[in-house]
Coordinates of C-alpha atoms and ligand atoms in Angstrom, one line a residue:
M1 CA -6.2 -4.1 23.3
V2 CA -5.1 -7.2 22.3
I3 CA -4.0 -8.4 18.8
F4 CA -3.7 -11.8 17.7
S5 CA -2.7 -13.3 14.9
G6 CA -0.9 -16.8 13.4
I7 CA 0.9 -17.8 10.1
Q8 CA 2.0 -21.1 8.7
P9 CA 5.5 -22.0 8.6
T10 CA 5.6 -22.6 5.0
G11 CA 8.8 -21.2 4.6
R12 CA 8.5 -18.8 1.3
K13 CA 5.7 -16.4 2.2
H14 CA 4.1 -14.8 -0.8
L15 CA 2.8 -11.2 -1.5
G16 CA -0.7 -12.3 -0.4
N17 CA 0.5 -13.1 3.3
H18 CA 2.9 -9.8 3.2
I19 CA -0.1 -7.7 2.1
G20 CA -3.0 -9.4 3.7
A21 CA -1.5 -10.3 6.8
I22 CA 2.2 -9.4 7.5
L23 CA 1.7 -5.6 7.1
Q24 CA -1.2 -5.4 9.5
Y25 CA 1.1 -7.3 12.3
V26 CA 3.9 -4.6 12.0
E27 CA 1.2 -2.0 11.9
G28 CA -0.5 -3.5 15.1
Q29 CA 2.5 -3.2 17.3
D30 CA 1.8 0.3 17.4
R31 CA -2.1 -0.1 18.6
A32 CA -2.0 -3.2 20.6
D33 CA -0.6 -4.0 24.1
P34 CA 0.4 -7.0 23.6
S35 CA 0.3 -7.6 19.8
I36 CA 0.9 -11.5 19.9
Y37 CA 2.0 -13.5 16.4
C38 CA 2.5 -17.2 16.5
I39 CA 4.0 -19.4 13.9
V40 CA 1.7 -22.4 13.5
D41 CA 3.7 -25.3 13.4
L42 CA 0.3 -27.5 14.5
H43 CA -1.4 -26.2 11.8
A44 CA 1.1 -27.2 9.1
I45 CA 0.9 -30.9 10.1
T46 CA -2.4 -31.1 9.4
V47 CA -1.6 -31.9 5.8
E48 CA 1.1 -34.1 4.2
Y49 CA 4.5 -32.0 5.2
D50 CA 8.2 -32.5 5.4
R51 CA 9.2 -33.4 8.8
A52 CA 12.7 -33.1 8.7
G53 CA 12.3 -29.6 7.2
L54 CA 9.7 -28.2 9.8
R55 CA 12.0 -26.5 12.0
E56 CA 13.9 -24.6 9.3
R57 CA 10.7 -23.7 7.5
V58 CA 9.5 -22.2 11.3
Y59 CA 13.1 -20.3 11.1
D60 CA 12.5 -19.2 7.5
T61 CA 9.2 -17.5 8.4
T62 CA 10.4 -16.0 11.7
A63 CA 13.1 -14.4 10.2
T64 CA 10.4 -13.4 7.5
L65 CA 8.2 -11.4 10.2
I66 CA 10.9 -9.8 11.6
A67 CA 12.5 -8.7 8.4
A68 CA 9.4 -7.3 7.2
G69 CA 9.1 -5.1 10.5
L70 CA 8.2 -7.2 13.5
D71 CA 10.2 -6.5 16.6
P72 CA 10.4 -8.9 19.2
D73 CA 10.7 -6.3 21.8
R74 CA 7.6 -4.8 20.8
C75 CA 5.4 -7.5 20.2
I76 CA 5.2 -11.2 21.3
L77 CA 6.3 -13.6 18.6
F78 CA 6.4 -17.5 19.3
R79 CA 6.0 -20.9 18.0
Q80 CA 2.5 -22.3 18.3
G81 CA 4.0 -26.0 19.4
D82 CA 5.7 -24.6 22.3
V83 CA 2.8 -23.4 24.3
H84 CA 0.8 -26.5 25.2
E85 CA -2.3 -24.5 26.3
H86 CA -3.4 -24.4 22.9
T87 CA -3.9 -27.8 22.6
E88 CA -5.8 -28.4 25.7
L89 CA -7.9 -25.5 24.8
T90 CA -8.4 -26.9 21.5
W91 CA -9.9 -30.0 23.1
L92 CA -12.4 -28.0 26.0
L93 CA -13.6 -25.8 22.8
S94 CA -14.1 -28.7 20.7
S95 CA -17.3 -29.9 22.8
V96 CA -18.8 -26.2 21.9
T97 CA -18.2 -26.4 18.4
A98 CA -20.8 -28.0 15.8
L99 CA -19.3 -30.6 13.3
G100 CA -21.6 -29.6 10.8
E101 CA -20.0 -26.2 10.7
L102 CA -16.4 -27.5 10.6
N103 CA -17.5 -29.9 7.9
R104 CA -18.8 -26.9 5.9
M105 CA -16.1 -24.8 6.0
H106 CA -14.4 -23.7 2.5
Q107 CA -10.9 -24.3 3.6
F108 CA -11.7 -27.8 4.8
R109 CA -13.5 -28.8 1.5
D110 CA -10.8 -27.1 -0.7
K111 CA -7.7 -28.9 1.3
S112 CA -9.5 -32.2 1.7
V113 CA -10.0 -33.1 -2.0
V114 CA -6.3 -32.4 -2.7
Q115 CA -5.1 -34.8 -0.1
R116 CA -3.7 -38.0 -1.7
Q117 CA -2.9 -39.9 1.3
L118 CA -5.2 -39.1 4.0
V119 CA -7.8 -36.5 5.0
S120 CA -6.9 -36.1 9.0
A121 CA -9.4 -35.4 11.5
G122 CA -6.6 -32.4 11.9
L123 CA -7.7 -30.7 8.9
L124 CA -10.9 -30.8 9.8
M125 CA -10.1 -29.6 13.3
Y126 CA -8.0 -26.9 12.1
P127 CA -10.4 -23.8 12.8
V128 CA -10.8 -25.0 16.3
L129 CA -7.2 -25.1 17.1
Q130 CA -7.2 -21.5 15.3
A131 CA -10.4 -20.6 17.7
A132 CA -8.3 -21.7 20.6
D133 CA -5.0 -19.6 19.6
V134 CA -6.9 -16.5 19.3
L135 CA -9.2 -17.0 22.4
A136 CA -6.0 -18.1 24.8
Y137 CA -5.2 -14.3 24.8
R138 CA -8.7 -13.0 25.0
A139 CA -7.5 -11.1 21.7
H140 CA -9.9 -8.4 20.6
E141 CA -8.7 -8.1 17.1
V142 CA -7.5 -10.5 14.4
P143 CA -5.8 -9.3 11.4
V144 CA -6.1 -11.7 8.7
G145 CA -7.0 -11.9 4.8
E146 CA -10.5 -12.0 3.6
D147 CA -9.8 -15.9 2.9
Q148 CA -10.0 -16.5 7.0
R149 CA -13.3 -14.8 7.3
E150 CA -15.0 -17.8 7.5
H151 CA -13.0 -19.2 10.3
L152 CA -13.1 -16.0 12.3
E153 CA -17.0 -16.4 12.1
L154 CA -16.7 -19.7 13.7
M155 CA -14.5 -18.9 16.2
R156 CA -16.6 -16.0 17.5
D157 CA -19.5 -18.6 17.6
I158 CA -17.7 -20.7 19.5
A159 CA -16.8 -17.9 22.2
R160 CA -20.4 -16.8 22.3
R161 CA -21.6 -20.4 22.7
F162 CA -18.8 -21.1 25.5
N163 CA -19.9 -17.7 27.5
E164 CA -23.5 -18.6 26.8
R165 CA -23.0 -22.0 28.4
F166 CA -20.5 -21.4 31.0
G167 CA -20.6 -18.1 31.7
E168 CA -18.6 -14.9 30.2
T169 CA -15.1 -16.1 30.3
L170 CA -13.5 -15.5 26.4
V171 CA -13.7 -12.3 24.6
V172 CA -15.4 -12.4 21.2
P173 CA -13.0 -11.5 18.6
E174 CA -13.1 -9.1 15.8
H175 CA -11.1 -9.6 12.4
R176 CA -9.2 -7.0 10.8
I177 CA -9.4 -7.3 7.3
P178 CA -7.7 -4.8 5.1
Q179 CA -9.5 -2.3 2.9
V180 CA -7.0 -3.1 0.0
G181 CA -5.0 -6.0 -0.8
A182 CA -7.4 -8.4 1.3
R183 CA -7.3 -11.1 -1.4
V184 CA -4.3 -10.8 -3.6
R185 CA -4.8 -12.7 -6.7
D186 CA -2.5 -15.4 -8.2
L187 CA -1.1 -13.7 -11.2
Q188 CA -1.7 -16.6 -13.7
E189 CA -5.2 -17.4 -12.4
P190 CA -6.7 -14.4 -11.2
E191 CA -9.9 -15.6 -10.3
R192 CA -8.1 -17.7 -7.2
K193 CA -6.2 -16.2 -4.4
M194 CA -2.3 -16.0 -4.4
S195 CA -1.6 -19.2 -2.2
T196 CA 0.9 -21.2 -0.9
T197 CA -0.4 -24.6 -1.5
G198 CA -3.0 -23.9 -4.2
G199 CA -1.6 -21.2 -6.7
S200 CA 0.7 -21.6 -10.0
E201 CA 4.5 -20.9 -9.4
Q202 CA 4.9 -18.2 -12.2
G203 CA 1.5 -16.6 -10.7
T204 CA 3.1 -16.7 -6.8
V205 CA 5.4 -13.7 -6.1
Y206 CA 7.6 -14.5 -3.3
V207 CA 8.7 -12.0 -0.5
L208 CA 12.1 -13.4 -1.3
D209 CA 12.1 -13.6 -4.9
D210 CA 15.1 -11.9 -6.5
P211 CA 14.1 -8.7 -8.3
D212 CA 14.4 -10.0 -11.8
T213 CA 12.0 -12.8 -11.3
I214 CA 9.5 -10.7 -9.4
R215 CA 9.9 -8.1 -12.6
R216 CA 9.3 -11.3 -15.0
K217 CA 6.0 -12.6 -12.9
F218 CA 4.3 -9.2 -13.4
K219 CA 5.2 -9.0 -16.6
R220 CA 3.5 -12.1 -17.6
A221 CA 0.4 -11.6 -15.3
V222 CA -2.5 -12.7 -17.1
T223 CA -5.0 -9.4 -17.4
D224 CA -8.0 -9.2 -19.6
S225 CA -9.2 -7.8 -23.3
G226 CA -9.6 -4.5 -21.9
T227 CA -6.9 -1.4 -22.4
D228 CA -7.9 1.0 -19.5
V229 CA -5.9 0.8 -16.4
R230 CA -9.0 0.6 -14.3
R231 CA -10.4 -1.6 -11.6
G232 CA -13.9 -3.2 -12.5
D233 CA -16.1 -6.3 -12.7
G234 CA -14.8 -8.9 -15.0
K235 CA -11.3 -7.4 -14.6
P236 CA -9.9 -9.5 -11.9
G237 CA -6.3 -9.4 -13.3
I238 CA -5.8 -5.8 -13.7
S239 CA -7.6 -4.8 -10.8
N240 CA -5.3 -7.3 -8.6
L241 CA -2.5 -5.5 -10.0
I242 CA -3.7 -1.9 -9.4
E243 CA -4.3 -2.9 -5.7
I244 CA -0.8 -4.5 -5.2
L245 CA 0.7 -1.3 -6.5
A246 CA -1.4 0.9 -4.4
V247 CA -0.4 -0.7 -1.2
A248 CA 3.6 -0.7 -2.4
R249 CA 3.0 3.2 -2.9
D250 CA 1.1 3.4 0.0
V251 CA -2.0 5.3 -1.9
G252 CA -5.3 4.9 -2.5
P253 CA -6.2 2.5 -6.1
E254 CA -8.0 5.6 -7.5
E255 CA -4.5 7.4 -7.4
V256 CA -2.8 4.4 -9.3
E257 CA -5.7 4.5 -11.9
R258 CA -4.9 8.3 -12.3
S259 CA -1.2 7.8 -12.7
F260 CA -1.6 5.1 -15.4
E261 CA -4.5 7.2 -17.8
G262 CA -3.6 6.7 -21.1
L263 CA -0.9 4.1 -20.7
R264 CA -1.1 0.5 -21.9
Y265 CA -1.4 -2.7 -20.2
G266 CA 2.5 -3.6 -21.1
D267 CA 3.8 -0.6 -19.5
F268 CA 1.6 -0.6 -16.3
K269 CA 2.7 -4.2 -15.8
T270 CA 6.5 -3.3 -16.1
A271 CA 6.2 -0.4 -13.7
V272 CA 4.5 -2.8 -11.3
G273 CA 7.0 -5.2 -11.5
D274 CA 9.8 -2.7 -10.9
E275 CA 8.2 -0.8 -7.8
V276 CA 7.2 -4.0 -6.1
A277 CA 10.7 -5.2 -6.8
E278 CA 12.5 -2.3 -5.3
W279 CA 9.8 -2.3 -2.6
L280 CA 10.6 -5.8 -1.4
A281 CA 14.2 -5.7 -1.9
P282 CA 15.1 -4.5 1.8
V283 CA 12.9 -7.1 3.1
R284 CA 14.9 -9.8 1.3
E285 CA 18.1 -8.2 2.4
R286 CA 17.3 -8.1 6.1
Y287 CA 16.1 -11.8 5.7
A288 CA 19.6 -12.7 4.5
E289 CA 21.3 -11.5 7.3
L290 CA 19.0 -12.9 10.0
R291 CA 18.6 -16.3 8.7
G292 CA 22.0 -17.3 9.1
D293 CA 21.8 -17.4 13.0
D294 CA 19.3 -20.0 14.2
A295 CA 20.2 -19.9 17.6
A296 CA 19.2 -16.1 17.6
L297 CA 15.9 -17.1 16.1
E298 CA 15.4 -20.1 18.7
G299 CA 16.0 -17.5 21.5
I300 CA 13.3 -15.0 19.9
L301 CA 10.8 -17.9 20.1
E302 CA 11.7 -19.1 23.3
A303 CA 11.3 -15.8 25.2
G304 CA 8.3 -15.1 22.9
A305 CA 7.0 -18.5 24.3
D306 CA 7.3 -17.8 27.7
K307 CA 5.6 -14.7 28.0
A308 CA 2.7 -16.2 25.6
R309 CA 2.5 -19.0 28.0
A310 CA 1.9 -16.5 31.2
I311 CA -1.0 -15.3 29.4
A312 CA -2.7 -18.7 27.7
A313 CA -2.4 -20.5 31.1
T314 CA -4.5 -17.9 33.0
T315 CA -7.1 -18.3 30.6
L316 CA -6.8 -22.0 30.3
A317 CA -7.4 -22.1 34.2
D318 CA -10.6 -19.7 34.0
V319 CA -11.9 -22.5 31.0
R320 CA -11.2 -25.3 33.1
E321 CA -12.6 -23.7 36.0
A322 CA -15.8 -22.5 34.2
M323 CA -16.3 -26.1 32.7
G324 CA -15.5 -27.8 36.2
V325 CA -12.6 -29.6 34.7
G326 CA -10.0 -30.7 37.7
P327 CA -10.0 -29.7 41.0
A328 CA -12.0 -26.4 42.1
R329 CA -9.7 -23.5 42.0
H330 CA -10.2 -22.2 45.3
A331 CA -10.9 -25.7 47.1
A332 CA -8.2 -25.2 49.7
G333 CA -9.5 -21.3 50.5
R334 CA -13.3 -22.7 50.7
S335 CA -12.4 -25.4 53.2
A336 CA -10.5 -23.0 55.9
Ligands
LIG1 P1 -2.1 -22.0 2.5 O1 -3.1 -21.6 0.9 O2 -1.6 -23.3 2.4 O3 -3.7 -21.8 3.5 P2 -1.3 -19.4 2.7 O4 -1.0 -18.9 1.5 O5 -3.0 -19.2 3.0 O6 -1.3 -21.0 2.7 P3 -1.3 -19.0 5.6 O7 -0.1 -19.1 6.4 O8 -2.5 -20.0 5.9 O9 -0.9 -18.9 4.1 O10 -1.9 -17.6 5.8 C1 -1.3 -16.3 6.7 C2 -2.2 -15.4 6.5 O11 -2.1 -14.7 5.1 C3 -3.5 -15.4 6.6 O12 -4.0 -14.1 7.7 C4 -4.2 -15.4 5.5 O13 -5.7 -15.0 5.7 C5 -3.3 -14.4 4.5 N1 -3.6 -14.7 3.0 C6 -3.1 -15.8 2.6 N2 -3.2 -15.9 1.2 C7 -3.7 -14.6 1.0 C8 -4.0 -13.6 -0.1 N3 -3.8 -14.2 -1.5 N4 -4.2 -12.1 0.1 C9 -4.3 -12.0 1.3 N5 -4.1 -12.3 2.3 C10 -3.7 -13.7 2.2
LIG2 MG1 -4.2 -20.4 4.6

């Protein structure tokens, strides 16, 4: 079984990334062979970005993933831009991707309206590159947050359409969206997901925030006018805090509700802040140890890219062969 997922090099990863994606990556190391995780620098350039900082942000994200529990000896961890097969496969797959579908993607709609300089064709093509990322490894399972469900459906369509037209070549992947914490919400605007680009600073808890900052953000979290620490319709704020604490404690949300029966929102928010700060502290400490050594991080990414390339090159050769691109693979053998 092959697991694949990608994450953007936006330096500071938040609690939504940690719970919705990164914890799933860590767990996947024990179930898959191989589990493959990619830092998607080529996705990051589809919107305005800081060119000088991009390499540094890749190292930040690499160190964050390792600090959270990824082990480069037990998974393949690499930088997308190092494996050229992804971009060639993107082009080949674009010919079995419907323009109308790309145009309808929520992420494209949301992100294109906030671009001030340019809505790039890259932003529209983002899901095709994402499909190439996954399909290049013939991954069976893709751990992601709820916001990526639509892109996963599109990549399944792309794989199916390819196989129908050119013969069984690609694996149609399944998404793996966590039961609890699939959509961690912004603490200040709980109707929205916690987000790197779209959220509020006070409502976004970063994995690397210091404990006081984490406590303060939770203490100020927006809740609702009710009093019971219970999930429910119309209670996105309190439901969010319950789910977050459930994941931090590694218990079900009902158990969190039970343990706060009769307590007030204020006490509950203080408890969530304290426990989350304590839960994330070791990740922050390990990050600080790892982040100082750029050369070591670069070495990990390079070694990962070598392993990734070996797999992706095989798939790409099969795709080219199926599509009739380049010389026939066994031309020499046939003519003999
Ligand atoms: P952006 O808002 O710029 O898209 P992002 O915060 O979504 O950034 P990504 O690197 O795009 O960060 O996402 C990495 C992973 O984290 C994806 O699998 C995504 O589904 C997941 N994820 C992102 N936000 C949340 C969230 N609020 N709750 C749960 N999972 C999330
Ligand atoms: Mg995202």
